Amino acid sequence: MTLSPRVPELGALELLLAVARLGSVGRAAAELGVSQPTASARIKGMERQIGVPLLERSPRGSRPTEAGRMVVEWARHVLEAAQALDAGIEALRERRDAKLTVIASLTVAEYLMPGWLLALAEASPGTAVTLRTANSADVAGHVLAGDADLGFVEGPSTPSGLAGAVVATDRLVVVVAPGHPWARRRAPLTGPELAATPLVLREPGSGTREVLEAALAPYGGPARPRMELASSTALKAAAMTGAGPVCLSELAVTEELSTRRLVAVPLVEELDLRRPMRAVWPAGHRPGGPARELLVLTRRTSRPAARTPRASARSSGPVRPKTES
């Protein structure tokens, strides 16, 4: 439906109602926060637009003409409907803003997200959160497609098309069962040794796999995997049953290392397996509402990864978020 060009805008109708109620263009102008000349010009413009005089002006003030009284009554219904529409839109926005959909890589979802979401629940108890998991490559795709308000990935760089902020750091470790020969070695494992050994690895597209491949690229890349598994839990189970050396997040093996169900293999310093963990969102669209609140909370609740044997120590504590594009 296309309205006639003779239909005034809502601001002009609101001014006409104020004049009818207050009996003065000047008082109506003051109430609406405009100057009297501006208000008078707007009334005259509306009269020209409609094609009939709307006000009778006198030294004592202004009052609607007979046609003006009819327009005032119609305008009242229009403004009431507009106010109802405005209230409805605001209610929809509040409902939308109270919902948050997050998609995170498996390591972030399992080992960091519980603490972050607990902090968010304490800060905003009315926010309903939906958490989905995927590997880092799929997280990036879903965020770009608008399937989530905020994503969390692992890896050396921000995925294409996204902006991000580093919210924590992690380090990959190589672990074996206590009976594996590497569990008793004292010399740090070298890059060529690790690259030549078939490992139990995460699937392609995971942040863990991406960081390991980048670290071993100077040595020709990792050997063909002994097997590929889709979760840290599966990797740990494989290592404990003696399937072979496993490379996975330090966050995932804290308990197993402390109870000696798994043993961390020391690595030479040149093997830098640290990795940043990022919150990501579409470039040019800074998170708002609960997504922004969660982003702020990550810096308060991130914790350092557990320390594991290395040729020399490296810092792996959480990092203050730094926005990237």
PDB file of C-alpha atoms in Angstrom:
ATOM      1  CA  MET A   1       0.000   0.000   0.000  1.00  0.00           C
ATOM      2  CA  THR A   2       1.376   3.409  -1.035  1.00  0.00           C
ATOM      3  CA  LEU A   3       0.240   6.405   1.022  1.00  0.00           C
ATOM      4  CA  SER A   4      -0.890   9.629  -0.642  1.00  0.00           C
ATOM      5  CA  PRO A   5       1.662  12.465  -0.576  1.00  0.00           C
ATOM      6  CA  ARG A   6      -0.987  14.428   1.363  1.00  0.00           C
ATOM      7  CA  VAL A   7      -0.404  12.286   4.492  1.00  0.00           C
ATOM      8  CA  PRO A   8       1.774  14.292   6.941  1.00  0.00           C
ATOM      9  CA  GLU A   9       4.755  12.798   8.755  1.00  0.00           C
ATOM     10  CA  LEU A  10       4.379  11.656  12.363  1.00  0.00           C
ATOM     11  CA  GLY A  11       6.344  14.603  13.778  1.00  0.00           C
ATOM     12  CA  ALA A  12       3.961  17.087  12.188  1.00  0.00           C
ATOM     13  CA  LEU A  13       0.922  15.213  13.513  1.00  0.00           C
ATOM     14  CA  GLU A  14       2.449  15.170  16.986  1.00  0.00           C
ATOM     15  CA  LEU A  15       2.903  18.952  16.800  1.00  0.00           C
ATOM     16  CA  LEU A  16      -0.717  19.456  15.703  1.00  0.00           C
ATOM     17  CA  LEU A  17      -1.975  17.388  18.648  1.00  0.00           C
ATOM     18  CA  ALA A  18       0.167  19.419  21.043  1.00  0.00           C
ATOM     19  CA  VAL A  19      -1.227  22.711  19.670  1.00  0.00           C
ATOM     20  CA  ALA A  20      -4.808  21.430  20.016  1.00  0.00           C
ATOM     21  CA  ARG A  21      -4.141  20.340  23.599  1.00  0.00           C
ATOM     22  CA  LEU A  22      -2.191  23.414  24.755  1.00  0.00           C
ATOM     23  CA  GLY A  23      -3.977  26.094  22.688  1.00  0.00           C
ATOM     24  CA  SER A  24      -0.751  27.712  21.534  1.00  0.00           C
ATOM     25  CA  VAL A  25       1.859  27.062  18.878  1.00  0.00           C
ATOM     26  CA  GLY A  26       4.507  28.573  21.163  1.00  0.00           C
ATOM     27  CA  ARG A  27       3.659  26.306  24.108  1.00  0.00           C
ATOM     28  CA  ALA A  28       3.539  23.253  21.802  1.00  0.00           C
ATOM     29  CA  ALA A  29       6.923  24.185  20.357  1.00  0.00           C
ATOM     30  CA  ALA A  30       8.438  24.499  23.840  1.00  0.00           C
ATOM     31  CA  GLU A  31       7.045  21.114  24.885  1.00  0.00           C
ATOM     32  CA  LEU A  32       8.478  19.399  21.811  1.00  0.00           C
ATOM     33  CA  GLY A  33      11.814  21.179  22.021  1.00  0.00           C
ATOM     34  CA  VAL A  34      11.658  23.212  18.789  1.00  0.00           C
ATOM     35  CA  SER A  35      11.582  26.928  18.147  1.00  0.00           C
ATOM     36  CA  GLN A  36       8.253  28.727  17.607  1.00  0.00           C
ATOM     37  CA  PRO A  37       9.193  29.796  14.040  1.00  0.00           C
ATOM     38  CA  THR A  38      10.026  26.174  13.201  1.00  0.00           C
ATOM     39  CA  ALA A  39       6.727  24.976  14.661  1.00  0.00           C
ATOM     40  CA  SER A  40       4.744  27.626  12.791  1.00  0.00           C
ATOM     41  CA  ALA A  41       6.474  26.763   9.527  1.00  0.00           C
ATOM     42  CA  ARG A  42       5.734  23.083  10.064  1.00  0.00           C
ATOM     43  CA  ILE A  43       2.030  23.756  10.686  1.00  0.00           C
ATOM     44  CA  LYS A  44       1.788  25.938   7.573  1.00  0.00           C
ATOM     45  CA  GLY A  45       3.579  23.298   5.550  1.00  0.00           C
ATOM     46  CA  MET A  46       1.127  20.667   6.768  1.00  0.00           C
ATOM     47  CA  GLU A  47      -1.815  22.895   5.837  1.00  0.00           C
ATOM     48  CA  ARG A  48      -0.408  23.277   2.311  1.00  0.00           C
ATOM     49  CA  GLN A  49       0.200  19.527   2.120  1.00  0.00           C
ATOM     50  CA  ILE A  50      -3.343  18.605   3.189  1.00  0.00           C
ATOM     51  CA  GLY A  51      -4.949  21.488   1.302  1.00  0.00           C
ATOM     52  CA  VAL A  52      -7.116  22.926   4.092  1.00  0.00           C
ATOM     53  CA  PRO A  53      -6.492  25.334   7.023  1.00  0.00           C
ATOM     54  CA  LEU A  54      -6.019  23.449  10.292  1.00  0.00           C
ATOM     55  CA  LEU A  55      -5.720  26.235  12.871  1.00  0.00           C
ATOM     56  CA  GLU A  56      -7.499  29.466  13.683  1.00  0.00           C
ATOM     57  CA  ARG A  57      -4.938  31.932  15.017  1.00  0.00           C
ATOM     58  CA  SER A  58      -5.736  34.846  17.321  1.00  0.00           C
ATOM     59  CA  PRO A  59      -3.931  36.988  19.915  1.00  0.00           C
ATOM     60  CA  ARG A  60      -5.244  34.584  22.553  1.00  0.00           C
ATOM     61  CA  GLY A  61      -3.675  31.531  20.889  1.00  0.00           C
ATOM     62  CA  SER A  62      -4.522  28.896  18.293  1.00  0.00           C
ATOM     63  CA  ARG A  63      -7.316  26.391  18.045  1.00  0.00           C
ATOM     64  CA  PRO A  64      -8.237  23.788  15.398  1.00  0.00           C
ATOM     65  CA  THR A  65     -10.636  24.683  12.615  1.00  0.00           C
ATOM     66  CA  GLU A  66     -13.521  22.320  11.927  1.00  0.00           C
ATOM     67  CA  ALA A  67     -11.318  20.432   9.447  1.00  0.00           C
ATOM     68  CA  GLY A  68      -8.464  20.668  11.913  1.00  0.00           C
ATOM     69  CA  ARG A  69     -10.530  18.945  14.613  1.00  0.00           C
ATOM     70  CA  MET A  70     -11.156  16.032  12.259  1.00  0.00           C
ATOM     71  CA  VAL A  71      -7.449  15.772  11.404  1.00  0.00           C
ATOM     72  CA  VAL A  72      -6.572  15.956  15.114  1.00  0.00           C
ATOM     73  CA  GLU A  73      -8.856  12.994  15.858  1.00  0.00           C
ATOM     74  CA  TRP A  74      -7.422  10.940  13.022  1.00  0.00           C
ATOM     75  CA  ALA A  75      -3.897  11.925  14.007  1.00  0.00           C
ATOM     76  CA  ARG A  76      -4.527  10.728  17.562  1.00  0.00           C
ATOM     77  CA  HIS A  77      -5.320   7.210  16.302  1.00  0.00           C
ATOM     78  CA  VAL A  78      -2.276   7.227  13.999  1.00  0.00           C
ATOM     79  CA  LEU A  79       0.088   8.246  16.801  1.00  0.00           C
ATOM     80  CA  GLU A  80      -1.376   5.677  19.189  1.00  0.00           C
ATOM     81  CA  ALA A  81      -0.767   2.991  16.560  1.00  0.00           C
ATOM     82  CA  ALA A  82       2.781   4.281  15.999  1.00  0.00           C
ATOM     83  CA  GLN A  83       3.476   4.180  19.741  1.00  0.00           C
ATOM     84  CA  ALA A  84       2.180   0.606  19.907  1.00  0.00           C
ATOM     85  CA  LEU A  85       4.460  -0.298  16.997  1.00  0.00           C
ATOM     86  CA  ASP A  86       7.420   1.351  18.715  1.00  0.00           C
ATOM     87  CA  ALA A  87       6.735  -0.537  21.948  1.00  0.00           C
ATOM     88  CA  GLY A  88       6.421  -3.804  20.067  1.00  0.00           C
ATOM     89  CA  ILE A  89       9.694  -3.285  18.228  1.00  0.00           C
ATOM     90  CA  GLU A  90      11.464  -2.485  21.494  1.00  0.00           C
ATOM     91  CA  ALA A  91      10.051  -5.664  23.058  1.00  0.00           C
ATOM     92  CA  LEU A  92      11.337  -7.700  20.114  1.00  0.00           C
ATOM     93  CA  ARG A  93      14.775  -6.117  20.468  1.00  0.00           C
ATOM     94  CA  GLU A  94      14.855  -6.912  24.180  1.00  0.00           C
ATOM     95  CA  ARG A  95      13.922 -10.520  23.462  1.00  0.00           C
ATOM     96  CA  ARG A  96      16.629 -10.711  20.798  1.00  0.00           C
ATOM     97  CA  ASP A  97      19.226  -9.057  23.012  1.00  0.00           C
ATOM     98  CA  ALA A  98      18.477 -11.549  25.805  1.00  0.00           C
ATOM     99  CA  LYS A  99      19.531 -14.437  23.551  1.00  0.00           C
ATOM    100  CA  LEU A 100      23.086 -15.360  22.634  1.00  0.00           C
ATOM    101  CA  THR A 101      24.239 -18.039  20.220  1.00  0.00           C
ATOM    102  CA  VAL A 102      27.900 -19.014  20.516  1.00  0.00           C
ATOM    103  CA  ILE A 103      29.853 -21.489  18.424  1.00  0.00           C
ATOM    104  CA  ALA A 104      33.250 -22.614  19.682  1.00  0.00           C
ATOM    105  CA  SER A 105      36.030 -24.989  18.783  1.00  0.00           C
ATOM    106  CA  LEU A 106      35.940 -28.212  20.776  1.00  0.00           C
ATOM    107  CA  THR A 107      38.836 -27.334  23.078  1.00  0.00           C
ATOM    108  CA  VAL A 108      37.465 -23.892  23.902  1.00  0.00           C
ATOM    109  CA  ALA A 109      33.951 -25.272  24.378  1.00  0.00           C
ATOM    110  CA  GLU A 110      35.053 -28.014  26.734  1.00  0.00           C
ATOM    111  CA  TYR A 111      37.764 -26.367  28.810  1.00  0.00           C
ATOM    112  CA  LEU A 112      37.226 -22.589  28.740  1.00  0.00           C
ATOM    113  CA  MET A 113      33.611 -21.894  27.841  1.00  0.00           C
ATOM    114  CA  PRO A 114      32.068 -23.306  31.073  1.00  0.00           C
ATOM    115  CA  GLY A 115      33.860 -20.700  33.170  1.00  0.00           C
ATOM    116  CA  TRP A 116      33.031 -17.895  30.764  1.00  0.00           C
ATOM    117  CA  LEU A 117      29.350 -18.812  30.602  1.00  0.00           C
ATOM    118  CA  LEU A 118      29.151 -19.120  34.387  1.00  0.00           C
ATOM    119  CA  ALA A 119      30.504 -15.575  34.679  1.00  0.00           C
ATOM    120  CA  LEU A 120      27.983 -14.378  32.088  1.00  0.00           C
ATOM    121  CA  ALA A 121      25.114 -16.070  33.945  1.00  0.00           C
ATOM    122  CA  GLU A 122      26.112 -14.278  37.136  1.00  0.00           C
ATOM    123  CA  ALA A 123      26.383 -10.911  35.366  1.00  0.00           C
ATOM    124  CA  SER A 124      23.251 -11.288  33.186  1.00  0.00           C
ATOM    125  CA  PRO A 125      21.015 -14.022  34.612  1.00  0.00           C
ATOM    126  CA  GLY A 126      18.275 -13.321  32.053  1.00  0.00           C
ATOM    127  CA  THR A 127      20.437 -14.148  29.024  1.00  0.00           C
ATOM    128  CA  ALA A 128      19.604 -17.449  27.315  1.00  0.00           C
ATOM    129  CA  VAL A 129      22.722 -18.963  25.745  1.00  0.00           C
ATOM    130  CA  THR A 130      22.930 -21.599  23.037  1.00  0.00           C
ATOM    131  CA  LEU A 131      26.392 -23.151  22.673  1.00  0.00           C
ATOM    132  CA  ARG A 132      27.345 -25.104  19.562  1.00  0.00           C
ATOM    133  CA  THR A 133      30.655 -26.829  18.835  1.00  0.00           C
ATOM    134  CA  ALA A 134      32.670 -27.416  15.662  1.00  0.00           C
ATOM    135  CA  ASN A 135      36.287 -27.430  14.597  1.00  0.00           C
ATOM    136  CA  SER A 136      37.895 -24.040  14.037  1.00  0.00           C
ATOM    137  CA  ALA A 137      37.409 -24.021  10.256  1.00  0.00           C
ATOM    138  CA  ASP A 138      33.703 -24.767  10.605  1.00  0.00           C
ATOM    139  CA  VAL A 139      33.306 -22.178  13.384  1.00  0.00           C
ATOM    140  CA  ALA A 140      34.594 -19.513  10.998  1.00  0.00           C
ATOM    141  CA  GLY A 141      32.138 -20.596   8.308  1.00  0.00           C
ATOM    142  CA  HIS A 142      29.156 -20.523  10.648  1.00  0.00           C
ATOM    143  CA  VAL A 143      30.037 -17.073  12.003  1.00  0.00           C
ATOM    144  CA  LEU A 144      30.388 -15.704   8.469  1.00  0.00           C
ATOM    145  CA  ALA A 145      27.001 -17.210   7.589  1.00  0.00           C
ATOM    146  CA  GLY A 146      25.356 -15.455  10.553  1.00  0.00           C
ATOM    147  CA  ASP A 147      24.540 -18.688  12.382  1.00  0.00           C
ATOM    148  CA  ALA A 148      26.065 -17.419  15.638  1.00  0.00           C
ATOM    149  CA  ASP A 149      26.534 -14.081  17.394  1.00  0.00           C
ATOM    150  CA  LEU A 150      30.107 -14.893  18.407  1.00  0.00           C
ATOM    151  CA  GLY A 151      32.633 -17.622  17.625  1.00  0.00           C
ATOM    152  CA  PHE A 152      35.769 -18.938  19.314  1.00  0.00           C
ATOM    153  CA  VAL A 153      38.624 -20.508  17.375  1.00  0.00           C
ATOM    154  CA  GLU A 154      42.186 -21.734  17.847  1.00  0.00           C
ATOM    155  CA  GLY A 155      45.011 -21.079  15.450  1.00  0.00           C
ATOM    156  CA  PRO A 156      47.809 -18.722  14.417  1.00  0.00           C
ATOM    157  CA  SER A 157      45.649 -16.173  12.574  1.00  0.00           C
ATOM    158  CA  THR A 158      42.160 -14.689  12.308  1.00  0.00           C
ATOM    159  CA  PRO A 159      40.118 -16.485   9.611  1.00  0.00           C
ATOM    160  CA  SER A 160      39.451 -14.538   6.418  1.00  0.00           C
ATOM    161  CA  GLY A 161      36.417 -12.270   6.529  1.00  0.00           C
ATOM    162  CA  LEU A 162      36.372 -12.104  10.307  1.00  0.00           C
ATOM    163  CA  ALA A 163      37.637  -9.705  12.948  1.00  0.00           C
ATOM    164  CA  GLY A 164      38.778 -11.042  16.282  1.00  0.00           C
ATOM    165  CA  ALA A 165      40.353 -10.574  19.681  1.00  0.00           C
ATOM    166  CA  VAL A 166      42.822 -12.885  21.400  1.00  0.00           C
ATOM    167  CA  VAL A 167      41.191 -13.935  24.666  1.00  0.00           C
ATOM    168  CA  ALA A 168      43.592 -16.635  25.923  1.00  0.00           C
ATOM    169  CA  THR A 169      46.661 -18.631  24.969  1.00  0.00           C
ATOM    170  CA  ASP A 170      47.157 -22.367  25.003  1.00  0.00           C
ATOM    171  CA  ARG A 171      50.030 -24.717  24.218  1.00  0.00           C
ATOM    172  CA  LEU A 172      50.000 -28.085  22.531  1.00  0.00           C
ATOM    173  CA  VAL A 173      51.819 -30.967  24.185  1.00  0.00           C
ATOM    174  CA  VAL A 174      52.938 -34.373  23.008  1.00  0.00           C
ATOM    175  CA  VAL A 175      51.802 -37.078  25.416  1.00  0.00           C
ATOM    176  CA  VAL A 176      52.274 -40.843  25.550  1.00  0.00           C
ATOM    177  CA  ALA A 177      51.248 -43.730  27.774  1.00  0.00           C
ATOM    178  CA  PRO A 178      53.618 -44.459  30.700  1.00  0.00           C
ATOM    179  CA  GLY A 179      54.836 -47.611  28.942  1.00  0.00           C
ATOM    180  CA  HIS A 180      55.836 -45.835  25.732  1.00  0.00           C
ATOM    181  CA  PRO A 181      59.617 -45.459  25.139  1.00  0.00           C
ATOM    182  CA  TRP A 182      59.259 -41.679  24.912  1.00  0.00           C
ATOM    183  CA  ALA A 183      57.930 -41.581  28.493  1.00  0.00           C
ATOM    184  CA  ARG A 184      61.445 -42.367  29.766  1.00  0.00           C
ATOM    185  CA  ARG A 185      63.508 -40.205  27.464  1.00  0.00           C
ATOM    186  CA  ARG A 186      65.441 -37.306  28.918  1.00  0.00           C
ATOM    187  CA  ALA A 187      66.646 -35.589  25.775  1.00  0.00           C
ATOM    188  CA  PRO A 188      64.054 -33.168  24.353  1.00  0.00           C
ATOM    189  CA  LEU A 189      62.252 -34.371  21.246  1.00  0.00           C
ATOM    190  CA  THR A 190      63.503 -32.585  18.113  1.00  0.00           C
ATOM    191  CA  GLY A 191      61.521 -31.237  15.206  1.00  0.00           C
ATOM    192  CA  PRO A 192      62.778 -33.863  12.713  1.00  0.00           C
ATOM    193  CA  GLU A 193      61.970 -36.668  15.169  1.00  0.00           C
ATOM    194  CA  LEU A 194      58.447 -35.438  15.768  1.00  0.00           C
ATOM    195  CA  ALA A 195      57.826 -34.810  12.062  1.00  0.00           C
ATOM    196  CA  ALA A 196      58.989 -38.325  11.145  1.00  0.00           C
ATOM    197  CA  THR A 197      56.780 -40.076  13.708  1.00  0.00           C
ATOM    198  CA  PRO A 198      53.206 -41.123  12.853  1.00  0.00           C
ATOM    199  CA  LEU A 199      51.049 -39.420  15.493  1.00  0.00           C
ATOM    200  CA  VAL A 200      47.453 -39.721  16.609  1.00  0.00           C
ATOM    201  CA  LEU A 201      46.015 -36.375  15.482  1.00  0.00           C
ATOM    202  CA  ARG A 202      42.868 -34.310  15.294  1.00  0.00           C
ATOM    203  CA  GLU A 203      41.058 -34.129  11.956  1.00  0.00           C
ATOM    204  CA  PRO A 204      42.037 -31.599   9.259  1.00  0.00           C
ATOM    205  CA  GLY A 205      40.397 -28.219   9.896  1.00  0.00           C
ATOM    206  CA  SER A 206      40.936 -28.311  13.650  1.00  0.00           C
ATOM    207  CA  GLY A 207      42.986 -25.571  15.293  1.00  0.00           C
ATOM    208  CA  THR A 208      45.172 -28.198  16.968  1.00  0.00           C
ATOM    209  CA  ARG A 209      46.096 -29.768  13.644  1.00  0.00           C
ATOM    210  CA  GLU A 210      46.741 -26.372  12.046  1.00  0.00           C
ATOM    211  CA  VAL A 211      49.195 -25.287  14.760  1.00  0.00           C
ATOM    212  CA  LEU A 212      51.099 -28.587  14.667  1.00  0.00           C
ATOM    213  CA  GLU A 213      51.383 -28.503  10.872  1.00  0.00           C
ATOM    214  CA  ALA A 214      52.708 -24.937  10.998  1.00  0.00           C
ATOM    215  CA  ALA A 215      55.304 -25.843  13.653  1.00  0.00           C
ATOM    216  CA  LEU A 216      56.512 -28.877  11.686  1.00  0.00           C
ATOM    217  CA  ALA A 217      56.469 -27.174   8.272  1.00  0.00           C
ATOM    218  CA  PRO A 218      60.270 -26.448   8.421  1.00  0.00           C
ATOM    219  CA  TYR A 219      60.838 -30.213   8.773  1.00  0.00           C
ATOM    220  CA  GLY A 220      58.612 -31.265   5.894  1.00  0.00           C
ATOM    221  CA  GLY A 221      55.370 -31.347   7.870  1.00  0.00           C
ATOM    222  CA  PRO A 222      53.998 -34.156  10.038  1.00  0.00           C
ATOM    223  CA  ALA A 223      54.170 -37.747   8.884  1.00  0.00           C
ATOM    224  CA  ARG A 224      51.024 -39.493   7.779  1.00  0.00           C
ATOM    225  CA  PRO A 225      48.934 -39.845  10.972  1.00  0.00           C
ATOM    226  CA  ARG A 226      48.594 -43.184  12.669  1.00  0.00           C
ATOM    227  CA  MET A 227      44.927 -42.251  13.036  1.00  0.00           C
ATOM    228  CA  GLU A 228      42.710 -39.146  13.024  1.00  0.00           C
ATOM    229  CA  LEU A 229      40.139 -38.541  15.748  1.00  0.00           C
ATOM    230  CA  ALA A 230      37.564 -35.793  16.226  1.00  0.00           C
ATOM    231  CA  SER A 231      37.845 -34.904  19.928  1.00  0.00           C
ATOM    232  CA  SER A 232      40.342 -34.454  22.744  1.00  0.00           C
ATOM    233  CA  THR A 233      38.606 -37.192  24.722  1.00  0.00           C
ATOM    234  CA  ALA A 234      39.172 -39.657  21.893  1.00  0.00           C
ATOM    235  CA  LEU A 235      42.801 -38.568  21.563  1.00  0.00           C
ATOM    236  CA  LYS A 236      43.453 -39.089  25.254  1.00  0.00           C
ATOM    237  CA  ALA A 237      41.840 -42.528  25.205  1.00  0.00           C
ATOM    238  CA  ALA A 238      43.980 -43.514  22.230  1.00  0.00           C
ATOM    239  CA  ALA A 239      47.156 -42.363  23.981  1.00  0.00           C
ATOM    240  CA  MET A 240      46.326 -44.204  27.209  1.00  0.00           C
ATOM    241  CA  THR A 241      45.691 -47.447  25.325  1.00  0.00           C
ATOM    242  CA  GLY A 242      49.128 -47.218  23.694  1.00  0.00           C
ATOM    243  CA  ALA A 243      47.996 -46.252  20.181  1.00  0.00           C
ATOM    244  CA  GLY A 244      50.955 -43.906  19.882  1.00  0.00           C
ATOM    245  CA  PRO A 245      52.072 -40.364  20.666  1.00  0.00           C
ATOM    246  CA  VAL A 246      49.282 -37.785  20.708  1.00  0.00           C
ATOM    247  CA  CYS A 247      49.469 -34.013  20.210  1.00  0.00           C
ATOM    248  CA  LEU A 248      46.684 -32.062  21.900  1.00  0.00           C
ATOM    249  CA  SER A 249      45.898 -29.099  24.122  1.00  0.00           C
ATOM    250  CA  GLU A 250      47.605 -28.769  27.480  1.00  0.00           C
ATOM    251  CA  LEU A 251      44.207 -27.805  28.895  1.00  0.00           C
ATOM    252  CA  ALA A 252      42.852 -31.241  28.014  1.00  0.00           C
ATOM    253  CA  VAL A 253      45.436 -33.350  29.865  1.00  0.00           C
ATOM    254  CA  THR A 254      45.949 -31.583  33.191  1.00  0.00           C
ATOM    255  CA  GLU A 255      44.324 -34.370  35.219  1.00  0.00           C
ATOM    256  CA  GLU A 256      45.906 -37.213  33.234  1.00  0.00           C
ATOM    257  CA  LEU A 257      49.373 -35.723  33.650  1.00  0.00           C
ATOM    258  CA  SER A 258      48.926 -35.169  37.379  1.00  0.00           C
ATOM    259  CA  THR A 259      47.838 -38.797  37.892  1.00  0.00           C
ATOM    260  CA  ARG A 260      50.541 -40.176  35.535  1.00  0.00           C
ATOM    261  CA  ARG A 261      48.008 -41.828  33.252  1.00  0.00           C
ATOM    262  CA  LEU A 262      49.792 -39.871  30.532  1.00  0.00           C
ATOM    263  CA  VAL A 263      53.330 -38.515  30.337  1.00  0.00           C
ATOM    264  CA  ALA A 264      54.328 -35.307  28.561  1.00  0.00           C
ATOM    265  CA  VAL A 265      57.331 -35.594  26.288  1.00  0.00           C
ATOM    266  CA  PRO A 266      59.849 -32.702  26.561  1.00  0.00           C
ATOM    267  CA  LEU A 267      60.356 -30.756  23.349  1.00  0.00           C
ATOM    268  CA  VAL A 268      63.236 -28.624  22.084  1.00  0.00           C
ATOM    269  CA  GLU A 269      62.635 -24.917  22.395  1.00  0.00           C
ATOM    270  CA  GLU A 270      62.494 -24.437  18.638  1.00  0.00           C
ATOM    271  CA  LEU A 271      59.201 -26.351  18.549  1.00  0.00           C
ATOM    272  CA  ASP A 272      56.839 -23.521  19.434  1.00  0.00           C
ATOM    273  CA  LEU A 273      53.428 -25.112  19.918  1.00  0.00           C
ATOM    274  CA  ARG A 274      51.765 -22.162  21.599  1.00  0.00           C
ATOM    275  CA  ARG A 275      48.539 -20.955  20.053  1.00  0.00           C
ATOM    276  CA  PRO A 276      46.203 -18.023  20.621  1.00  0.00           C
ATOM    277  CA  MET A 277      42.507 -18.552  21.195  1.00  0.00           C
ATOM    278  CA  ARG A 278      40.308 -15.922  19.586  1.00  0.00           C
ATOM    279  CA  ALA A 279      36.804 -14.632  19.762  1.00  0.00           C
ATOM    280  CA  VAL A 280      35.699 -13.885  16.192  1.00  0.00           C
ATOM    281  CA  TRP A 281      32.859 -12.022  14.495  1.00  0.00           C
ATOM    282  CA  PRO A 282      32.157 -10.722  10.971  1.00  0.00           C
ATOM    283  CA  ALA A 283      34.536  -7.927   9.985  1.00  0.00           C
ATOM    284  CA  GLY A 284      32.918  -4.512  10.342  1.00  0.00           C
ATOM    285  CA  HIS A 285      30.289  -5.686  12.845  1.00  0.00           C
ATOM    286  CA  ARG A 286      31.561  -5.222  16.390  1.00  0.00           C
ATOM    287  CA  PRO A 287      29.639  -7.459  18.846  1.00  0.00           C
ATOM    288  CA  GLY A 288      26.907  -5.836  20.928  1.00  0.00           C
ATOM    289  CA  GLY A 289      24.604  -6.848  23.772  1.00  0.00           C
ATOM    290  CA  PRO A 290      25.331 -10.216  25.440  1.00  0.00           C
ATOM    291  CA  ALA A 291      28.012 -11.031  22.827  1.00  0.00           C
ATOM    292  CA  ARG A 292      29.965  -7.934  23.822  1.00  0.00           C
ATOM    293  CA  GLU A 293      29.470  -8.708  27.504  1.00  0.00           C
ATOM    294  CA  LEU A 294      30.799 -12.250  27.027  1.00  0.00           C
ATOM    295  CA  LEU A 295      33.785 -10.876  25.125  1.00  0.00           C
ATOM    296  CA  VAL A 296      34.641  -8.584  28.042  1.00  0.00           C
ATOM    297  CA  LEU A 297      34.192 -11.389  30.581  1.00  0.00           C
ATOM    298  CA  THR A 298      36.669 -13.687  28.833  1.00  0.00           C
ATOM    299  CA  ARG A 299      39.603 -11.539  29.953  1.00  0.00           C
ATOM    300  CA  ARG A 300      38.540 -11.832  33.591  1.00  0.00           C
ATOM    301  CA  THR A 301      38.044 -15.588  33.706  1.00  0.00           C
ATOM    302  CA  SER A 302      40.776 -16.939  31.401  1.00  0.00           C
ATOM    303  CA  ARG A 303      43.458 -18.824  33.273  1.00  0.00           C
ATOM    304  CA  PRO A 304      46.985 -19.939  32.388  1.00  0.00           C
ATOM    305  CA  ALA A 305      47.426 -23.365  30.877  1.00  0.00           C
ATOM    306  CA  ALA A 306      49.141 -25.947  33.061  1.00  0.00           C
ATOM    307  CA  ARG A 307      52.923 -26.156  32.688  1.00  0.00           C
ATOM    308  CA  THR A 308      54.429 -29.246  31.072  1.00  0.00           C
ATOM    309  CA  PRO A 309      58.033 -30.321  30.543  1.00  0.00           C
ATOM    310  CA  ARG A 310      60.003 -28.362  27.946  1.00  0.00           C
ATOM    311  CA  ALA A 311      63.642 -27.788  27.155  1.00  0.00           C
ATOM    312  CA  SER A 312      63.080 -24.306  28.616  1.00  0.00           C
ATOM    313  CA  ALA A 313      60.029 -22.667  30.090  1.00  0.00           C
ATOM    314  CA  ARG A 314      57.715 -20.441  28.077  1.00  0.00           C
ATOM    315  CA  SER A 315      54.996 -18.167  29.351  1.00  0.00           C
ATOM    316  CA  SER A 316      51.476 -19.300  28.496  1.00  0.00           C
ATOM    317  CA  GLY A 317      49.239 -17.138  30.647  1.00  0.00           C
ATOM    318  CA  PRO A 318      46.089 -15.497  29.351  1.00  0.00           C
ATOM    319  CA  VAL A 319      46.465 -12.405  27.202  1.00  0.00           C
ATOM    320  CA  ARG A 320      44.416  -9.245  27.354  1.00  0.00           C
ATOM    321  CA  PRO A 321      42.137  -9.260  24.325  1.00  0.00           C
ATOM    322  CA  LYS A 322      43.641  -7.436  21.353  1.00  0.00           C
ATOM    323  CA  THR A 323      41.266  -6.603  18.520  1.00  0.00           C
ATOM    324  CA  GLU A 324      42.275  -7.831  15.087  1.00  0.00           C
ATOM    325  CA  SER A 325      40.798  -7.521  11.634  1.00  0.00           C
TER     326      SER A 325
END
